[in-house]
Amino acid sequence: MTDFRLVPGLAGAVALWLLLAPAAAPGADPQDADWPCIQRKVPEISAAVVWAGPPIDQALSEWREDEEVERLVGELAARSLPLETAQEKAEAFTQTLDGERNARLTRLFAGLLQTVNRERGAIMAGIERYTRRQRELAERIEATGSRLDGLPAEAGARREELAQQQAWDIRIYQEREQSLKYLCQQPIDLEQRLFLLARTIAGGLA
């Protein structure tokens, strides 16, 4: 028989889960089992955390009416655009303003906040779906281990089949876990991008 890494029964499967599952986020809500990242889950970035300019309540409903602002929001929010280039674009826009300077810059930030929050929310929902799939895979590995324990030694062909299935599932699980750090970094990167762009925009206020 091929030498596969087996997980013998329930005890071994639980040990596998403890070994492979991501560590719980320090200080995170223990009821939020779908959030695996170290940073605390904050569903939405608040303007008060990143913005030092005027209130944005009105701007949140008006920014799309300003075609230049709407276009620029799309450019600045795109993660494919290097942050330094985005800051330069924001500064260049500031230099073109005369009348309604503060109002238009506030609209620019409001649009950026809404856009980044929407994208960040989609990423976070994807991370939670990813976590649920990992949990389901771990449960399948556990179930396969239990089935292996229940087979008699003479059931060689069936044991081989289950051993191969379990080894493949373990490999997939481990490969997916390696991607988790990258996935968890994406909301952080968006928060940092928003903060730095908000500071750049606020720097142009009169």
PDB file of C-alpha atoms in Angstrom:
ATOM      1  CA  MET A   1       0.000   0.000   0.000  1.00  0.00           C
ATOM      2  CA  THR A   2       1.184   3.518  -0.787  1.00  0.00           C
ATOM      3  CA  ASP A   3       2.348   5.374   2.305  1.00  0.00           C
ATOM      4  CA  PHE A   4      -0.199   8.181   2.751  1.00  0.00           C
ATOM      5  CA  ARG A   5      -0.482  10.507   5.708  1.00  0.00           C
ATOM      6  CA  LEU A   6      -3.494   9.121   7.504  1.00  0.00           C
ATOM      7  CA  VAL A   7      -5.557  10.667  10.257  1.00  0.00           C
ATOM      8  CA  PRO A   8      -6.691   7.820  12.508  1.00  0.00           C
ATOM      9  CA  GLY A   9     -10.207   8.440  13.657  1.00  0.00           C
ATOM     10  CA  LEU A  10     -11.834  11.262  15.533  1.00  0.00           C
ATOM     11  CA  ALA A  11      -8.916  12.042  17.846  1.00  0.00           C
ATOM     12  CA  GLY A  12      -6.501  12.304  14.947  1.00  0.00           C
ATOM     13  CA  ALA A  13      -8.886  14.381  12.876  1.00  0.00           C
ATOM     14  CA  VAL A  14      -9.425  16.825  15.713  1.00  0.00           C
ATOM     15  CA  ALA A  15      -5.668  17.038  16.111  1.00  0.00           C
ATOM     16  CA  LEU A  16      -5.394  17.836  12.403  1.00  0.00           C
ATOM     17  CA  TRP A  17      -7.952  20.615  12.731  1.00  0.00           C
ATOM     18  CA  LEU A  18      -6.110  22.132  15.692  1.00  0.00           C
ATOM     19  CA  LEU A  19      -2.840  21.902  13.779  1.00  0.00           C
ATOM     20  CA  LEU A  20      -4.041  23.365  10.497  1.00  0.00           C
ATOM     21  CA  ALA A  21      -6.805  25.771  11.482  1.00  0.00           C
ATOM     22  CA  PRO A  22      -5.812  29.455  11.722  1.00  0.00           C
ATOM     23  CA  ALA A  23      -5.346  30.875  15.203  1.00  0.00           C
ATOM     24  CA  ALA A  24      -8.274  32.792  16.612  1.00  0.00           C
ATOM     25  CA  ALA A  25      -7.932  36.521  16.250  1.00  0.00           C
ATOM     26  CA  PRO A  26      -6.851  38.079  19.568  1.00  0.00           C
ATOM     27  CA  GLY A  27      -9.770  39.918  21.107  1.00  0.00           C
ATOM     28  CA  ALA A  28     -12.126  38.842  18.325  1.00  0.00           C
ATOM     29  CA  ASP A  29     -15.720  37.858  18.957  1.00  0.00           C
ATOM     30  CA  PRO A  30     -15.578  34.102  19.686  1.00  0.00           C
ATOM     31  CA  GLN A  31     -19.024  33.746  18.109  1.00  0.00           C
ATOM     32  CA  ASP A  32     -17.711  34.988  14.753  1.00  0.00           C
ATOM     33  CA  ALA A  33     -16.253  31.663  13.655  1.00  0.00           C
ATOM     34  CA  ASP A  34     -16.164  32.689   9.989  1.00  0.00           C
ATOM     35  CA  TRP A  35     -13.600  35.468  10.540  1.00  0.00           C
ATOM     36  CA  PRO A  36     -10.101  33.932  10.632  1.00  0.00           C
ATOM     37  CA  CYS A  37      -7.906  37.036  10.400  1.00  0.00           C
ATOM     38  CA  ILE A  38      -5.729  38.407  13.184  1.00  0.00           C
ATOM     39  CA  GLN A  39      -7.171  41.910  12.891  1.00  0.00           C
ATOM     40  CA  ARG A  40     -10.551  42.524  14.493  1.00  0.00           C
ATOM     41  CA  LYS A  41     -13.453  42.404  12.087  1.00  0.00           C
ATOM     42  CA  VAL A  42     -14.762  45.925  11.492  1.00  0.00           C
ATOM     43  CA  PRO A  43     -17.545  45.753   8.873  1.00  0.00           C
ATOM     44  CA  GLU A  44     -17.147  49.341   7.667  1.00  0.00           C
ATOM     45  CA  ILE A  45     -14.548  52.081   7.868  1.00  0.00           C
ATOM     46  CA  SER A  46     -15.956  55.148   9.601  1.00  0.00           C
ATOM     47  CA  ALA A  47     -15.227  58.571   8.150  1.00  0.00           C
ATOM     48  CA  ALA A  48     -14.347  59.827  11.631  1.00  0.00           C
ATOM     49  CA  VAL A  49     -11.403  57.435  11.754  1.00  0.00           C
ATOM     50  CA  VAL A  50      -9.686  58.677   8.576  1.00  0.00           C
ATOM     51  CA  TRP A  51     -11.139  62.095   7.697  1.00  0.00           C
ATOM     52  CA  ALA A  52     -10.267  65.416   9.316  1.00  0.00           C
ATOM     53  CA  GLY A  53     -12.343  67.587   6.988  1.00  0.00           C
ATOM     54  CA  PRO A  54     -15.958  68.857   6.905  1.00  0.00           C
ATOM     55  CA  PRO A  55     -18.965  66.587   7.549  1.00  0.00           C
ATOM     56  CA  ILE A  56     -19.662  64.283   4.619  1.00  0.00           C
ATOM     57  CA  ASP A  57     -23.375  63.541   5.059  1.00  0.00           C
ATOM     58  CA  GLN A  58     -24.455  65.684   2.110  1.00  0.00           C
ATOM     59  CA  ALA A  59     -21.430  64.751   0.000  1.00  0.00           C
ATOM     60  CA  LEU A  60     -22.297  61.057   0.267  1.00  0.00           C
ATOM     61  CA  SER A  61     -25.421  61.655  -1.800  1.00  0.00           C
ATOM     62  CA  GLU A  62     -23.906  64.231  -4.167  1.00  0.00           C
ATOM     63  CA  TRP A  63     -20.485  62.991  -5.254  1.00  0.00           C
ATOM     64  CA  ARG A  64     -21.772  61.022  -8.251  1.00  0.00           C
ATOM     65  CA  GLU A  65     -23.378  64.187  -9.625  1.00  0.00           C
ATOM     66  CA  ASP A  66     -19.904  65.695 -10.096  1.00  0.00           C
ATOM     67  CA  GLU A  67     -18.606  63.862 -13.185  1.00  0.00           C
ATOM     68  CA  GLU A  68     -14.971  64.789 -12.624  1.00  0.00           C
ATOM     69  CA  VAL A  69     -15.109  63.680  -9.011  1.00  0.00           C
ATOM     70  CA  GLU A  70     -16.854  60.427  -9.938  1.00  0.00           C
ATOM     71  CA  ARG A  71     -14.190  59.636 -12.528  1.00  0.00           C
ATOM     72  CA  LEU A  72     -11.378  60.457 -10.122  1.00  0.00           C
ATOM     73  CA  VAL A  73     -12.890  58.323  -7.353  1.00  0.00           C
ATOM     74  CA  GLY A  74     -12.794  55.332  -9.687  1.00  0.00           C
ATOM     75  CA  GLU A  75      -9.154  55.978 -10.513  1.00  0.00           C
ATOM     76  CA  LEU A  76      -8.006  56.526  -6.933  1.00  0.00           C
ATOM     77  CA  ALA A  77      -9.859  53.509  -5.552  1.00  0.00           C
ATOM     78  CA  ALA A  78      -8.359  51.102  -8.087  1.00  0.00           C
ATOM     79  CA  ARG A  79      -5.807  48.928  -6.322  1.00  0.00           C
ATOM     80  CA  SER A  80      -3.994  48.466  -9.630  1.00  0.00           C
ATOM     81  CA  LEU A  81      -3.007  52.151  -9.442  1.00  0.00           C
ATOM     82  CA  PRO A  82       0.090  52.601  -7.238  1.00  0.00           C
ATOM     83  CA  LEU A  83      -0.652  54.605  -4.111  1.00  0.00           C
ATOM     84  CA  GLU A  84       1.981  57.221  -4.915  1.00  0.00           C
ATOM     85  CA  THR A  85       0.405  57.800  -8.328  1.00  0.00           C
ATOM     86  CA  ALA A  86      -3.040  58.036  -6.750  1.00  0.00           C
ATOM     87  CA  GLN A  87      -1.784  60.667  -4.309  1.00  0.00           C
ATOM     88  CA  GLU A  88      -0.275  62.640  -7.183  1.00  0.00           C
ATOM     89  CA  LYS A  89      -3.602  62.549  -9.019  1.00  0.00           C
ATOM     90  CA  ALA A  90      -5.421  63.768  -5.912  1.00  0.00           C
ATOM     91  CA  GLU A  91      -2.941  66.608  -5.466  1.00  0.00           C
ATOM     92  CA  ALA A  92      -3.222  67.572  -9.144  1.00  0.00           C
ATOM     93  CA  PHE A  93      -7.002  67.744  -8.808  1.00  0.00           C
ATOM     94  CA  THR A  94      -6.635  69.981  -5.758  1.00  0.00           C
ATOM     95  CA  GLN A  95      -4.502  72.408  -7.716  1.00  0.00           C
ATOM     96  CA  THR A  96      -7.235  72.871 -10.346  1.00  0.00           C
ATOM     97  CA  LEU A  97      -9.848  73.980  -7.826  1.00  0.00           C
ATOM     98  CA  ASP A  98     -10.925  77.521  -7.082  1.00  0.00           C
ATOM     99  CA  GLY A  99     -14.586  77.866  -6.176  1.00  0.00           C
ATOM    100  CA  GLU A 100     -16.254  75.174  -4.084  1.00  0.00           C
ATOM    101  CA  ARG A 101     -12.851  73.791  -3.184  1.00  0.00           C
ATOM    102  CA  ASN A 102     -13.897  72.329   0.156  1.00  0.00           C
ATOM    103  CA  ALA A 103     -17.208  71.015  -1.151  1.00  0.00           C
ATOM    104  CA  ARG A 104     -15.613  69.194  -4.081  1.00  0.00           C
ATOM    105  CA  LEU A 105     -12.783  67.749  -2.013  1.00  0.00           C
ATOM    106  CA  THR A 106     -15.314  66.538   0.527  1.00  0.00           C
ATOM    107  CA  ARG A 107     -17.261  64.887  -2.277  1.00  0.00           C
ATOM    108  CA  LEU A 108     -14.070  63.266  -3.495  1.00  0.00           C
ATOM    109  CA  PHE A 109     -13.389  61.779  -0.085  1.00  0.00           C
ATOM    110  CA  ALA A 110     -17.031  60.722   0.370  1.00  0.00           C
ATOM    111  CA  GLY A 111     -16.992  58.885  -2.941  1.00  0.00           C
ATOM    112  CA  LEU A 112     -13.692  57.248  -2.107  1.00  0.00           C
ATOM    113  CA  LEU A 113     -14.994  56.148   1.294  1.00  0.00           C
ATOM    114  CA  GLN A 114     -18.115  54.579  -0.178  1.00  0.00           C
ATOM    115  CA  THR A 115     -16.200  52.859  -2.958  1.00  0.00           C
ATOM    116  CA  VAL A 116     -13.476  51.460  -0.707  1.00  0.00           C
ATOM    117  CA  ASN A 117     -16.019  50.301   1.874  1.00  0.00           C
ATOM    118  CA  ARG A 118     -17.980  48.487  -0.825  1.00  0.00           C
ATOM    119  CA  GLU A 119     -14.886  46.747  -2.187  1.00  0.00           C
ATOM    120  CA  ARG A 120     -13.586  45.967   1.293  1.00  0.00           C
ATOM    121  CA  GLY A 121     -16.957  44.498   2.254  1.00  0.00           C
ATOM    122  CA  ALA A 122     -16.891  42.220  -0.778  1.00  0.00           C
ATOM    123  CA  ILE A 123     -13.383  41.030   0.122  1.00  0.00           C
ATOM    124  CA  MET A 124     -14.368  40.347   3.729  1.00  0.00           C
ATOM    125  CA  ALA A 125     -17.415  38.379   2.610  1.00  0.00           C
ATOM    126  CA  GLY A 126     -15.122  36.358   0.353  1.00  0.00           C
ATOM    127  CA  ILE A 127     -12.782  35.628   3.261  1.00  0.00           C
ATOM    128  CA  GLU A 128     -15.713  34.337   5.318  1.00  0.00           C
ATOM    129  CA  ARG A 129     -16.860  32.086   2.466  1.00  0.00           C
ATOM    130  CA  TYR A 130     -13.283  30.826   2.214  1.00  0.00           C
ATOM    131  CA  THR A 131     -13.267  30.022   5.933  1.00  0.00           C
ATOM    132  CA  ARG A 132     -16.547  28.115   5.688  1.00  0.00           C
ATOM    133  CA  ARG A 133     -15.167  26.040   2.815  1.00  0.00           C
ATOM    134  CA  GLN A 134     -12.076  25.256   4.873  1.00  0.00           C
ATOM    135  CA  ARG A 135     -14.220  24.185   7.809  1.00  0.00           C
ATOM    136  CA  GLU A 136     -16.251  21.916   5.538  1.00  0.00           C
ATOM    137  CA  LEU A 137     -13.058  20.392   4.169  1.00  0.00           C
ATOM    138  CA  ALA A 138     -11.700  19.790   7.675  1.00  0.00           C
ATOM    139  CA  GLU A 139     -14.954  18.071   8.599  1.00  0.00           C
ATOM    140  CA  ARG A 140     -14.654  15.871   5.507  1.00  0.00           C
ATOM    141  CA  ILE A 141     -11.102  14.936   6.503  1.00  0.00           C
ATOM    142  CA  GLU A 142     -12.388  14.066   9.967  1.00  0.00           C
ATOM    143  CA  ALA A 143     -15.206  11.962   8.554  1.00  0.00           C
ATOM    144  CA  THR A 144     -12.801  10.084   6.284  1.00  0.00           C
ATOM    145  CA  GLY A 145     -10.575   9.317   9.270  1.00  0.00           C
ATOM    146  CA  SER A 146     -13.541   7.893  11.157  1.00  0.00           C
ATOM    147  CA  ARG A 147     -14.499   5.734   8.182  1.00  0.00           C
ATOM    148  CA  LEU A 148     -10.941   4.425   7.958  1.00  0.00           C
ATOM    149  CA  ASP A 149     -11.035   3.476  11.638  1.00  0.00           C
ATOM    150  CA  GLY A 150     -14.218   1.516  11.074  1.00  0.00           C
ATOM    151  CA  LEU A 151     -12.840  -0.604   8.210  1.00  0.00           C
ATOM    152  CA  PRO A 152     -11.356  -4.017   8.899  1.00  0.00           C
ATOM    153  CA  ALA A 153      -7.694  -4.550   8.058  1.00  0.00           C
ATOM    154  CA  GLU A 154      -8.568  -6.897   5.202  1.00  0.00           C
ATOM    155  CA  ALA A 155     -10.526  -4.162   3.350  1.00  0.00           C
ATOM    156  CA  GLY A 156      -7.306  -3.138   1.624  1.00  0.00           C
ATOM    157  CA  ALA A 157      -8.716  -1.673  -1.589  1.00  0.00           C
ATOM    158  CA  ARG A 158     -11.292   0.466   0.203  1.00  0.00           C
ATOM    159  CA  ARG A 159      -8.730   1.647   2.745  1.00  0.00           C
ATOM    160  CA  GLU A 160      -6.421   2.616  -0.102  1.00  0.00           C
ATOM    161  CA  GLU A 161      -9.190   4.592  -1.786  1.00  0.00           C
ATOM    162  CA  LEU A 162     -10.102   6.465   1.393  1.00  0.00           C
ATOM    163  CA  ALA A 163      -6.448   7.076   2.230  1.00  0.00           C
ATOM    164  CA  GLN A 164      -5.888   8.684  -1.167  1.00  0.00           C
ATOM    165  CA  GLN A 165      -8.986  10.840  -0.770  1.00  0.00           C
ATOM    166  CA  GLN A 166      -7.877  11.980   2.673  1.00  0.00           C
ATOM    167  CA  ALA A 167      -4.320  12.717   1.556  1.00  0.00           C
ATOM    168  CA  TRP A 168      -5.650  14.818  -1.328  1.00  0.00           C
ATOM    169  CA  ASP A 169      -8.047  16.738   0.937  1.00  0.00           C
ATOM    170  CA  ILE A 170      -5.248  17.437   3.416  1.00  0.00           C
ATOM    171  CA  ARG A 171      -3.053  18.783   0.619  1.00  0.00           C
ATOM    172  CA  ILE A 172      -5.800  21.090  -0.618  1.00  0.00           C
ATOM    173  CA  TYR A 173      -6.493  22.287   2.920  1.00  0.00           C
ATOM    174  CA  GLN A 174      -2.855  23.129   3.555  1.00  0.00           C
ATOM    175  CA  GLU A 175      -2.450  24.921   0.218  1.00  0.00           C
ATOM    176  CA  ARG A 176      -5.525  27.032   0.911  1.00  0.00           C
ATOM    177  CA  GLU A 177      -4.267  27.895   4.390  1.00  0.00           C
ATOM    178  CA  GLN A 178      -1.114  29.300   2.833  1.00  0.00           C
ATOM    179  CA  SER A 179      -3.279  31.823   0.948  1.00  0.00           C
ATOM    180  CA  LEU A 180      -5.101  32.998   4.058  1.00  0.00           C
ATOM    181  CA  LYS A 181      -2.436  35.487   5.153  1.00  0.00           C
ATOM    182  CA  TYR A 182      -2.598  37.177   1.745  1.00  0.00           C
ATOM    183  CA  LEU A 183      -6.392  37.316   1.832  1.00  0.00           C
ATOM    184  CA  CYS A 184      -6.429  38.803   5.339  1.00  0.00           C
ATOM    185  CA  GLN A 185      -3.955  41.479   4.264  1.00  0.00           C
ATOM    186  CA  GLN A 186      -6.245  42.866   1.563  1.00  0.00           C
ATOM    187  CA  PRO A 187      -8.699  44.712   3.880  1.00  0.00           C
ATOM    188  CA  ILE A 188      -5.715  46.159   5.759  1.00  0.00           C
ATOM    189  CA  ASP A 189      -4.177  47.421   2.523  1.00  0.00           C
ATOM    190  CA  LEU A 190      -7.453  49.100   1.573  1.00  0.00           C
ATOM    191  CA  GLU A 191      -7.716  50.785   4.974  1.00  0.00           C
ATOM    192  CA  GLN A 192      -4.178  52.129   4.687  1.00  0.00           C
ATOM    193  CA  ARG A 193      -4.799  53.326   1.145  1.00  0.00           C
ATOM    194  CA  LEU A 194      -7.955  55.145   2.194  1.00  0.00           C
ATOM    195  CA  PHE A 195      -6.236  56.740   5.183  1.00  0.00           C
ATOM    196  CA  LEU A 196      -3.313  58.067   3.137  1.00  0.00           C
ATOM    197  CA  LEU A 197      -5.535  59.343   0.323  1.00  0.00           C
ATOM    198  CA  ALA A 198      -7.871  61.003   2.839  1.00  0.00           C
ATOM    199  CA  ARG A 199      -4.878  62.796   4.332  1.00  0.00           C
ATOM    200  CA  THR A 200      -3.763  63.925   0.878  1.00  0.00           C
ATOM    201  CA  ILE A 201      -7.240  65.221   0.029  1.00  0.00           C
ATOM    202  CA  ALA A 202      -7.656  66.960   3.374  1.00  0.00           C
ATOM    203  CA  GLY A 203      -4.319  68.670   2.806  1.00  0.00           C
ATOM    204  CA  GLY A 204      -5.902  70.634  -0.033  1.00  0.00           C
ATOM    205  CA  LEU A 205      -8.776  72.040   2.026  1.00  0.00           C
ATOM    206  CA  ALA A 206      -8.887  75.816   2.390  1.00  0.00           C
TER     207      ALA A 206
END
